[in-house]
Amino acid sequence: MKGFTIVLRKRRKRHKKTKLKFIYFVPVIIVVLFTLFLTLVNKENKAENYIKLPEEIINFRSADDYAEYYLPIVVNNFFSYKKGQKTDNENLIRIAVWTVLCSEDTTKYEAFDGELVIPSDVVAEKAKQLFSSDITITDETINGEKYSIIFDKDTESYFIPTIGFTPEYTPILESSEVKKDKTILTVGCLKSENYKQDSLGNTVAPEAEKRIIITLEKGTEGYHIEEISEE
């Protein structure tokens, strides 16, 4: 087993709404499972090498209190940031979209044949929640080698088509430290392709290839990311 693969289907012509299909949400479920597995294993027994699958799928936010801050960051390889600096618009959109996918019930965004449609104001709000109210997003279509996010001007929404996508790293929260109005997160980035199986079929997690430090600042409306850096 090698990390996790996010499967996004190509955009299809939209006609009438069809019944929700569970398989379209496998990408989000896989992300949730891996984050939860690694967090639980790390907390319960740091010497344990094997990831044990839970019997039920648990909501992303149940992994820990800070998952919605670090998982979209790691999935998108966004490892350098400081509050106030100019941030690439494409990165902001990708991270905000992934925050929606990982922290909300995506069934409410399901539209045509399982395609996800997220209003642009929801994406903009997620960006502000992550990076403070000073952040603004310019709506645009994001084309990439691995996957694309399509902005539709008529509906003012983002359409999430899919292709095969395997994030480079799987995140695991190693520690959190509170200092006055700041919380310091240390997040291990495990190479997704380095997950293996032993002779018994158990999944063996690799060592973290790199670690990032995420500083959260607490404001009147909750936490936002003040800084991201590699250890």
PDB file of C-alpha atoms in Angstrom:
ATOM      1  CA  MET A   1       0.000   0.000   0.000  1.00  0.00           C
ATOM      2  CA  LYS A   2       1.434   3.362  -0.976  1.00  0.00           C
ATOM      3  CA  GLY A   3      -0.097   6.295   0.807  1.00  0.00           C
ATOM      4  CA  PHE A   4      -3.419   7.302  -0.672  1.00  0.00           C
ATOM      5  CA  THR A   5      -4.741   8.213  -4.073  1.00  0.00           C
ATOM      6  CA  ILE A   6      -7.346  10.895  -4.634  1.00  0.00           C
ATOM      7  CA  VAL A   7      -9.590  10.022  -7.558  1.00  0.00           C
ATOM      8  CA  LEU A   8     -11.321  12.937  -9.268  1.00  0.00           C
ATOM      9  CA  ARG A   9     -13.388  12.303 -12.392  1.00  0.00           C
ATOM     10  CA  LYS A  10     -13.361  14.398 -15.495  1.00  0.00           C
ATOM     11  CA  ARG A  11     -16.034  17.049 -15.807  1.00  0.00           C
ATOM     12  CA  ARG A  12     -19.159  15.799 -17.562  1.00  0.00           C
ATOM     13  CA  LYS A  13     -21.911  17.690 -19.315  1.00  0.00           C
ATOM     14  CA  ARG A  14     -24.462  18.846 -16.762  1.00  0.00           C
ATOM     15  CA  HIS A  15     -28.091  17.995 -17.421  1.00  0.00           C
ATOM     16  CA  LYS A  16     -30.372  16.710 -14.720  1.00  0.00           C
ATOM     17  CA  LYS A  17     -29.368  15.993 -11.150  1.00  0.00           C
ATOM     18  CA  THR A  18     -28.642  12.361 -10.398  1.00  0.00           C
ATOM     19  CA  LYS A  19     -28.575  10.299  -7.274  1.00  0.00           C
ATOM     20  CA  LEU A  20     -25.546  10.718  -5.016  1.00  0.00           C
ATOM     21  CA  LYS A  21     -22.964   8.029  -5.625  1.00  0.00           C
ATOM     22  CA  PHE A  22     -20.796   7.039  -2.698  1.00  0.00           C
ATOM     23  CA  ILE A  23     -17.749   6.295  -4.815  1.00  0.00           C
ATOM     24  CA  TYR A  24     -17.313   9.934  -5.836  1.00  0.00           C
ATOM     25  CA  PHE A  25     -16.496  10.793  -2.251  1.00  0.00           C
ATOM     26  CA  VAL A  26     -13.877   8.082  -1.802  1.00  0.00           C
ATOM     27  CA  PRO A  27     -11.067  10.697  -2.224  1.00  0.00           C
ATOM     28  CA  VAL A  28     -12.207  12.674   0.812  1.00  0.00           C
ATOM     29  CA  ILE A  29     -12.825   9.494   2.812  1.00  0.00           C
ATOM     30  CA  ILE A  30      -9.325   8.223   2.051  1.00  0.00           C
ATOM     31  CA  VAL A  31      -7.784  11.503   3.188  1.00  0.00           C
ATOM     32  CA  VAL A  32      -9.842  11.401   6.380  1.00  0.00           C
ATOM     33  CA  LEU A  33      -8.911   7.812   7.125  1.00  0.00           C
ATOM     34  CA  PHE A  34      -5.178   8.283   6.691  1.00  0.00           C
ATOM     35  CA  THR A  35      -5.078  11.388   8.840  1.00  0.00           C
ATOM     36  CA  LEU A  36      -7.141   9.729  11.539  1.00  0.00           C
ATOM     37  CA  PHE A  37      -5.131   6.489  11.427  1.00  0.00           C
ATOM     38  CA  LEU A  38      -1.809   8.241  11.819  1.00  0.00           C
ATOM     39  CA  THR A  39      -3.023  10.589  14.540  1.00  0.00           C
ATOM     40  CA  LEU A  40      -4.478   7.788  16.661  1.00  0.00           C
ATOM     41  CA  VAL A  41      -1.425   5.562  16.237  1.00  0.00           C
ATOM     42  CA  ASN A  42       0.913   8.428  17.152  1.00  0.00           C
ATOM     43  CA  LYS A  43      -1.040   9.299  20.295  1.00  0.00           C
ATOM     44  CA  GLU A  44      -1.649   5.786  21.592  1.00  0.00           C
ATOM     45  CA  ASN A  45       1.718   4.209  20.948  1.00  0.00           C
ATOM     46  CA  LYS A  46       4.561   6.053  19.232  1.00  0.00           C
ATOM     47  CA  ALA A  47       6.585   2.845  19.029  1.00  0.00           C
ATOM     48  CA  GLU A  48       3.861   1.064  17.026  1.00  0.00           C
ATOM     49  CA  ASN A  49       4.694   0.772  13.346  1.00  0.00           C
ATOM     50  CA  TYR A  50       1.430  -0.514  11.987  1.00  0.00           C
ATOM     51  CA  ILE A  51      -1.648   1.459  10.994  1.00  0.00           C
ATOM     52  CA  LYS A  52      -4.853  -0.195  12.173  1.00  0.00           C
ATOM     53  CA  LEU A  53      -8.005   0.579  10.238  1.00  0.00           C
ATOM     54  CA  PRO A  54     -10.970   1.803  12.315  1.00  0.00           C
ATOM     55  CA  GLU A  55     -14.302   0.014  11.890  1.00  0.00           C
ATOM     56  CA  GLU A  56     -16.174   3.184  10.952  1.00  0.00           C
ATOM     57  CA  ILE A  57     -15.429   6.253   8.897  1.00  0.00           C
ATOM     58  CA  ILE A  58     -15.133   9.222  11.263  1.00  0.00           C
ATOM     59  CA  ASN A  59     -15.569  12.848  10.281  1.00  0.00           C
ATOM     60  CA  PHE A  60     -12.357  14.661   9.386  1.00  0.00           C
ATOM     61  CA  ARG A  61     -12.588  17.033  12.346  1.00  0.00           C
ATOM     62  CA  SER A  62     -12.568  14.094  14.750  1.00  0.00           C
ATOM     63  CA  ALA A  63      -8.933  13.379  13.899  1.00  0.00           C
ATOM     64  CA  ASP A  64      -7.781  16.237  16.131  1.00  0.00           C
ATOM     65  CA  ASP A  65      -8.544  19.885  16.848  1.00  0.00           C
ATOM     66  CA  TYR A  66      -6.256  21.268  14.153  1.00  0.00           C
ATOM     67  CA  ALA A  67      -6.667  18.919  11.185  1.00  0.00           C
ATOM     68  CA  GLU A  68      -8.529  21.429   9.029  1.00  0.00           C
ATOM     69  CA  TYR A  69      -5.516  23.763   9.270  1.00  0.00           C
ATOM     70  CA  TYR A  70      -2.698  21.412   8.344  1.00  0.00           C
ATOM     71  CA  LEU A  71      -4.118  18.755   6.015  1.00  0.00           C
ATOM     72  CA  PRO A  72      -5.018  21.079   3.089  1.00  0.00           C
ATOM     73  CA  ILE A  73      -1.610  22.724   3.570  1.00  0.00           C
ATOM     74  CA  VAL A  74       0.308  19.442   3.269  1.00  0.00           C
ATOM     75  CA  VAL A  75      -1.842  18.038   0.438  1.00  0.00           C
ATOM     76  CA  ASN A  76      -0.981  21.129  -1.603  1.00  0.00           C
ATOM     77  CA  ASN A  77       2.712  21.289  -0.607  1.00  0.00           C
ATOM     78  CA  PHE A  78       2.297  24.814   0.760  1.00  0.00           C
ATOM     79  CA  PHE A  79       5.303  24.895   3.080  1.00  0.00           C
ATOM     80  CA  SER A  80       6.270  28.568   3.228  1.00  0.00           C
ATOM     81  CA  TYR A  81       4.054  31.425   4.383  1.00  0.00           C
ATOM     82  CA  LYS A  82       4.137  34.460   6.644  1.00  0.00           C
ATOM     83  CA  LYS A  83       1.178  36.674   7.476  1.00  0.00           C
ATOM     84  CA  GLY A  84       1.146  39.805   5.348  1.00  0.00           C
ATOM     85  CA  GLN A  85       3.136  38.429   2.428  1.00  0.00           C
ATOM     86  CA  LYS A  86       1.635  38.253  -1.049  1.00  0.00           C
ATOM     87  CA  THR A  87       0.292  34.759  -1.635  1.00  0.00           C
ATOM     88  CA  ASP A  88      -0.310  33.140  -5.002  1.00  0.00           C
ATOM     89  CA  ASN A  89      -4.024  33.182  -5.864  1.00  0.00           C
ATOM     90  CA  GLU A  90      -3.971  29.619  -7.226  1.00  0.00           C
ATOM     91  CA  ASN A  91      -2.562  28.272  -3.977  1.00  0.00           C
ATOM     92  CA  LEU A  92      -5.238  30.071  -1.976  1.00  0.00           C
ATOM     93  CA  ILE A  93      -8.019  28.590  -4.099  1.00  0.00           C
ATOM     94  CA  ARG A  94      -6.640  25.052  -3.941  1.00  0.00           C
ATOM     95  CA  ILE A  95      -6.148  25.194  -0.174  1.00  0.00           C
ATOM     96  CA  ALA A  96      -9.581  26.736   0.435  1.00  0.00           C
ATOM     97  CA  VAL A  97     -11.294  24.131  -1.752  1.00  0.00           C
ATOM     98  CA  TRP A  98      -9.510  21.315   0.070  1.00  0.00           C
ATOM     99  CA  THR A  99     -10.544  22.781   3.402  1.00  0.00           C
ATOM    100  CA  VAL A 100     -14.167  22.537   2.258  1.00  0.00           C
ATOM    101  CA  LEU A 101     -13.702  18.966   1.007  1.00  0.00           C
ATOM    102  CA  CYS A 102     -12.078  17.817   4.225  1.00  0.00           C
ATOM    103  CA  SER A 103     -14.056  19.665   6.871  1.00  0.00           C
ATOM    104  CA  GLU A 104     -17.650  19.712   5.659  1.00  0.00           C
ATOM    105  CA  ASP A 105     -20.375  17.312   4.623  1.00  0.00           C
ATOM    106  CA  THR A 106     -19.756  17.383   0.876  1.00  0.00           C
ATOM    107  CA  THR A 107     -23.128  15.844   0.029  1.00  0.00           C
ATOM    108  CA  LYS A 108     -24.639  19.333   0.032  1.00  0.00           C
ATOM    109  CA  TYR A 109     -22.308  20.279  -2.823  1.00  0.00           C
ATOM    110  CA  GLU A 110     -23.061  17.205  -4.931  1.00  0.00           C
ATOM    111  CA  ALA A 111     -24.663  18.170  -8.232  1.00  0.00           C
ATOM    112  CA  PHE A 112     -24.571  16.375 -11.558  1.00  0.00           C
ATOM    113  CA  ASP A 113     -23.559  12.734 -11.676  1.00  0.00           C
ATOM    114  CA  GLY A 114     -21.566  13.121  -8.485  1.00  0.00           C
ATOM    115  CA  GLU A 115     -19.717  16.270  -9.527  1.00  0.00           C
ATOM    116  CA  LEU A 116     -19.063  18.706  -6.686  1.00  0.00           C
ATOM    117  CA  VAL A 117     -20.091  22.333  -7.074  1.00  0.00           C
ATOM    118  CA  ILE A 118     -18.886  24.742  -4.378  1.00  0.00           C
ATOM    119  CA  PRO A 119     -20.090  28.386  -4.381  1.00  0.00           C
ATOM    120  CA  SER A 120     -17.238  30.853  -4.760  1.00  0.00           C
ATOM    121  CA  ASP A 121     -18.274  32.752  -1.632  1.00  0.00           C
ATOM    122  CA  VAL A 122     -17.821  29.553   0.400  1.00  0.00           C
ATOM    123  CA  VAL A 123     -14.295  29.141  -0.995  1.00  0.00           C
ATOM    124  CA  ALA A 124     -13.486  32.793  -0.252  1.00  0.00           C
ATOM    125  CA  GLU A 125     -14.766  32.440   3.316  1.00  0.00           C
ATOM    126  CA  LYS A 126     -12.608  29.361   3.922  1.00  0.00           C
ATOM    127  CA  ALA A 127      -9.537  31.276   2.756  1.00  0.00           C
ATOM    128  CA  LYS A 128     -10.328  34.062   5.241  1.00  0.00           C
ATOM    129  CA  GLN A 129     -10.847  31.556   8.061  1.00  0.00           C
ATOM    130  CA  LEU A 130      -7.436  30.023   7.368  1.00  0.00           C
ATOM    131  CA  PHE A 131      -5.379  33.120   6.653  1.00  0.00           C
ATOM    132  CA  SER A 132      -7.330  36.018   8.294  1.00  0.00           C
ATOM    133  CA  SER A 133      -9.891  38.483   6.958  1.00  0.00           C
ATOM    134  CA  ASP A 134      -7.159  40.385   5.091  1.00  0.00           C
ATOM    135  CA  ILE A 135      -6.953  37.619   2.499  1.00  0.00           C
ATOM    136  CA  THR A 136      -8.858  38.040  -0.769  1.00  0.00           C
ATOM    137  CA  ILE A 137      -9.330  35.603  -3.648  1.00  0.00           C
ATOM    138  CA  THR A 138      -9.758  36.412  -7.330  1.00  0.00           C
ATOM    139  CA  ASP A 139     -12.038  33.788  -8.848  1.00  0.00           C
ATOM    140  CA  GLU A 140     -10.403  31.864 -11.682  1.00  0.00           C
ATOM    141  CA  THR A 141     -10.053  28.412 -13.201  1.00  0.00           C
ATOM    142  CA  ILE A 142      -6.990  26.566 -11.905  1.00  0.00           C
ATOM    143  CA  ASN A 143      -5.411  24.193 -14.414  1.00  0.00           C
ATOM    144  CA  GLY A 144      -2.713  21.879 -13.174  1.00  0.00           C
ATOM    145  CA  GLU A 145      -0.726  18.821 -14.153  1.00  0.00           C
ATOM    146  CA  LYS A 146      -2.345  16.722 -11.425  1.00  0.00           C
ATOM    147  CA  TYR A 147      -5.862  18.139 -11.167  1.00  0.00           C
ATOM    148  CA  SER A 148      -7.898  21.208 -12.078  1.00  0.00           C
ATOM    149  CA  ILE A 149     -10.567  23.329 -10.394  1.00  0.00           C
ATOM    150  CA  ILE A 150     -12.987  24.971 -12.801  1.00  0.00           C
ATOM    151  CA  PHE A 151     -14.631  28.318 -12.043  1.00  0.00           C
ATOM    152  CA  ASP A 152     -17.995  28.882 -13.699  1.00  0.00           C
ATOM    153  CA  LYS A 153     -18.886  32.584 -14.031  1.00  0.00           C
ATOM    154  CA  ASP A 154     -22.572  31.956 -14.724  1.00  0.00           C
ATOM    155  CA  THR A 155     -23.170  30.180 -11.427  1.00  0.00           C
ATOM    156  CA  GLU A 156     -20.290  31.819  -9.520  1.00  0.00           C
ATOM    157  CA  SER A 157     -19.194  28.384  -8.392  1.00  0.00           C
ATOM    158  CA  TYR A 158     -16.189  26.085  -8.506  1.00  0.00           C
ATOM    159  CA  PHE A 159     -16.654  22.720 -10.188  1.00  0.00           C
ATOM    160  CA  ILE A 160     -14.449  19.902  -8.967  1.00  0.00           C
ATOM    161  CA  PRO A 161     -13.694  17.548 -11.871  1.00  0.00           C
ATOM    162  CA  THR A 162     -11.406  14.664 -11.204  1.00  0.00           C
ATOM    163  CA  ILE A 163      -8.401  12.845 -12.438  1.00  0.00           C
ATOM    164  CA  GLY A 164      -6.056  10.502 -10.655  1.00  0.00           C
ATOM    165  CA  PHE A 165      -4.240  12.448  -7.941  1.00  0.00           C
ATOM    166  CA  THR A 166      -1.833  11.125  -5.340  1.00  0.00           C
ATOM    167  CA  PRO A 167      -0.604  13.817  -2.917  1.00  0.00           C
ATOM    168  CA  GLU A 168       3.139  13.734  -2.417  1.00  0.00           C
ATOM    169  CA  TYR A 169       2.831  13.678   1.383  1.00  0.00           C
ATOM    170  CA  THR A 170       0.517  12.296   4.062  1.00  0.00           C
ATOM    171  CA  PRO A 171       0.375  14.543   7.166  1.00  0.00           C
ATOM    172  CA  ILE A 172       0.538  13.503  10.811  1.00  0.00           C
ATOM    173  CA  LEU A 173       0.246  15.936  13.713  1.00  0.00           C
ATOM    174  CA  GLU A 174       3.234  15.172  15.959  1.00  0.00           C
ATOM    175  CA  SER A 175       2.730  17.862  18.596  1.00  0.00           C
ATOM    176  CA  SER A 176       0.872  21.053  19.495  1.00  0.00           C
ATOM    177  CA  GLU A 177       2.077  23.676  21.955  1.00  0.00           C
ATOM    178  CA  VAL A 178       0.088  26.632  23.256  1.00  0.00           C
ATOM    179  CA  LYS A 179       1.929  29.901  23.961  1.00  0.00           C
ATOM    180  CA  LYS A 180      -0.386  32.719  25.043  1.00  0.00           C
ATOM    181  CA  ASP A 181      -2.498  33.555  21.980  1.00  0.00           C
ATOM    182  CA  LYS A 182      -0.526  31.278  19.647  1.00  0.00           C
ATOM    183  CA  THR A 183      -0.559  27.535  19.011  1.00  0.00           C
ATOM    184  CA  ILE A 184       2.484  25.873  17.440  1.00  0.00           C
ATOM    185  CA  LEU A 185       1.855  22.732  15.385  1.00  0.00           C
ATOM    186  CA  THR A 186       4.593  20.327  14.359  1.00  0.00           C
ATOM    187  CA  VAL A 187       3.407  18.259  11.412  1.00  0.00           C
ATOM    188  CA  GLY A 188       5.270  15.296   9.962  1.00  0.00           C
ATOM    189  CA  CYS A 189       5.089  14.857   6.188  1.00  0.00           C
ATOM    190  CA  LEU A 190       5.254  11.184   5.229  1.00  0.00           C
ATOM    191  CA  LYS A 191       6.051  10.341   1.627  1.00  0.00           C
ATOM    192  CA  SER A 192       2.852   8.811   0.257  1.00  0.00           C
ATOM    193  CA  GLU A 193       4.677   6.431  -2.070  1.00  0.00           C
ATOM    194  CA  ASN A 194       6.666   4.956   0.826  1.00  0.00           C
ATOM    195  CA  TYR A 195       3.768   3.190   2.552  1.00  0.00           C
ATOM    196  CA  LYS A 196       4.347  -0.554   2.443  1.00  0.00           C
ATOM    197  CA  GLN A 197       2.774  -3.806   3.583  1.00  0.00           C
ATOM    198  CA  ASP A 198       4.494  -6.456   5.643  1.00  0.00           C
ATOM    199  CA  SER A 199       4.169 -10.199   5.116  1.00  0.00           C
ATOM    200  CA  LEU A 200       0.953 -10.226   7.166  1.00  0.00           C
ATOM    201  CA  GLY A 201      -0.677  -7.556   5.065  1.00  0.00           C
ATOM    202  CA  ASN A 202      -0.357  -4.829   7.699  1.00  0.00           C
ATOM    203  CA  THR A 203       0.273  -1.320   6.444  1.00  0.00           C
ATOM    204  CA  VAL A 204       3.630   0.058   7.569  1.00  0.00           C
ATOM    205  CA  ALA A 205       3.988   3.844   7.773  1.00  0.00           C
ATOM    206  CA  PRO A 206       7.317   5.398   6.730  1.00  0.00           C
ATOM    207  CA  GLU A 207       9.282   7.889   8.791  1.00  0.00           C
ATOM    208  CA  ALA A 208       8.471  11.545   8.203  1.00  0.00           C
ATOM    209  CA  GLU A 209      10.565  12.825   5.305  1.00  0.00           C
ATOM    210  CA  LYS A 210      10.162  16.436   6.445  1.00  0.00           C
ATOM    211  CA  ARG A 211       8.447  18.419   9.169  1.00  0.00           C
ATOM    212  CA  ILE A 212       6.678  21.734   8.973  1.00  0.00           C
ATOM    213  CA  ILE A 213       5.857  24.179  11.727  1.00  0.00           C
ATOM    214  CA  ILE A 214       2.486  25.928  11.534  1.00  0.00           C
ATOM    215  CA  THR A 215       1.862  28.845  13.879  1.00  0.00           C
ATOM    216  CA  LEU A 216      -1.795  29.591  14.578  1.00  0.00           C
ATOM    217  CA  GLU A 217      -2.780  32.963  15.980  1.00  0.00           C
ATOM    218  CA  LYS A 218      -5.977  33.284  18.000  1.00  0.00           C
ATOM    219  CA  GLY A 219      -8.193  36.236  17.152  1.00  0.00           C
ATOM    220  CA  THR A 220     -11.727  37.334  17.944  1.00  0.00           C
ATOM    221  CA  GLU A 221     -13.167  34.931  15.353  1.00  0.00           C
ATOM    222  CA  GLY A 222     -10.969  31.935  16.085  1.00  0.00           C
ATOM    223  CA  TYR A 223      -7.586  30.758  14.836  1.00  0.00           C
ATOM    224  CA  HIS A 224      -5.867  31.655  11.599  1.00  0.00           C
ATOM    225  CA  ILE A 225      -2.472  30.710  10.175  1.00  0.00           C
ATOM    226  CA  GLU A 226       0.218  33.225  10.991  1.00  0.00           C
ATOM    227  CA  GLU A 227       3.252  31.376   9.633  1.00  0.00           C
ATOM    228  CA  ILE A 228       4.288  28.130   7.938  1.00  0.00           C
ATOM    229  CA  SER A 229       7.915  27.009   7.724  1.00  0.00           C
ATOM    230  CA  GLU A 230       9.964  23.843   7.360  1.00  0.00           C
ATOM    231  CA  GLU A 231      11.748  22.649  10.483  1.00  0.00           C
TER     232      GLU A 231
END
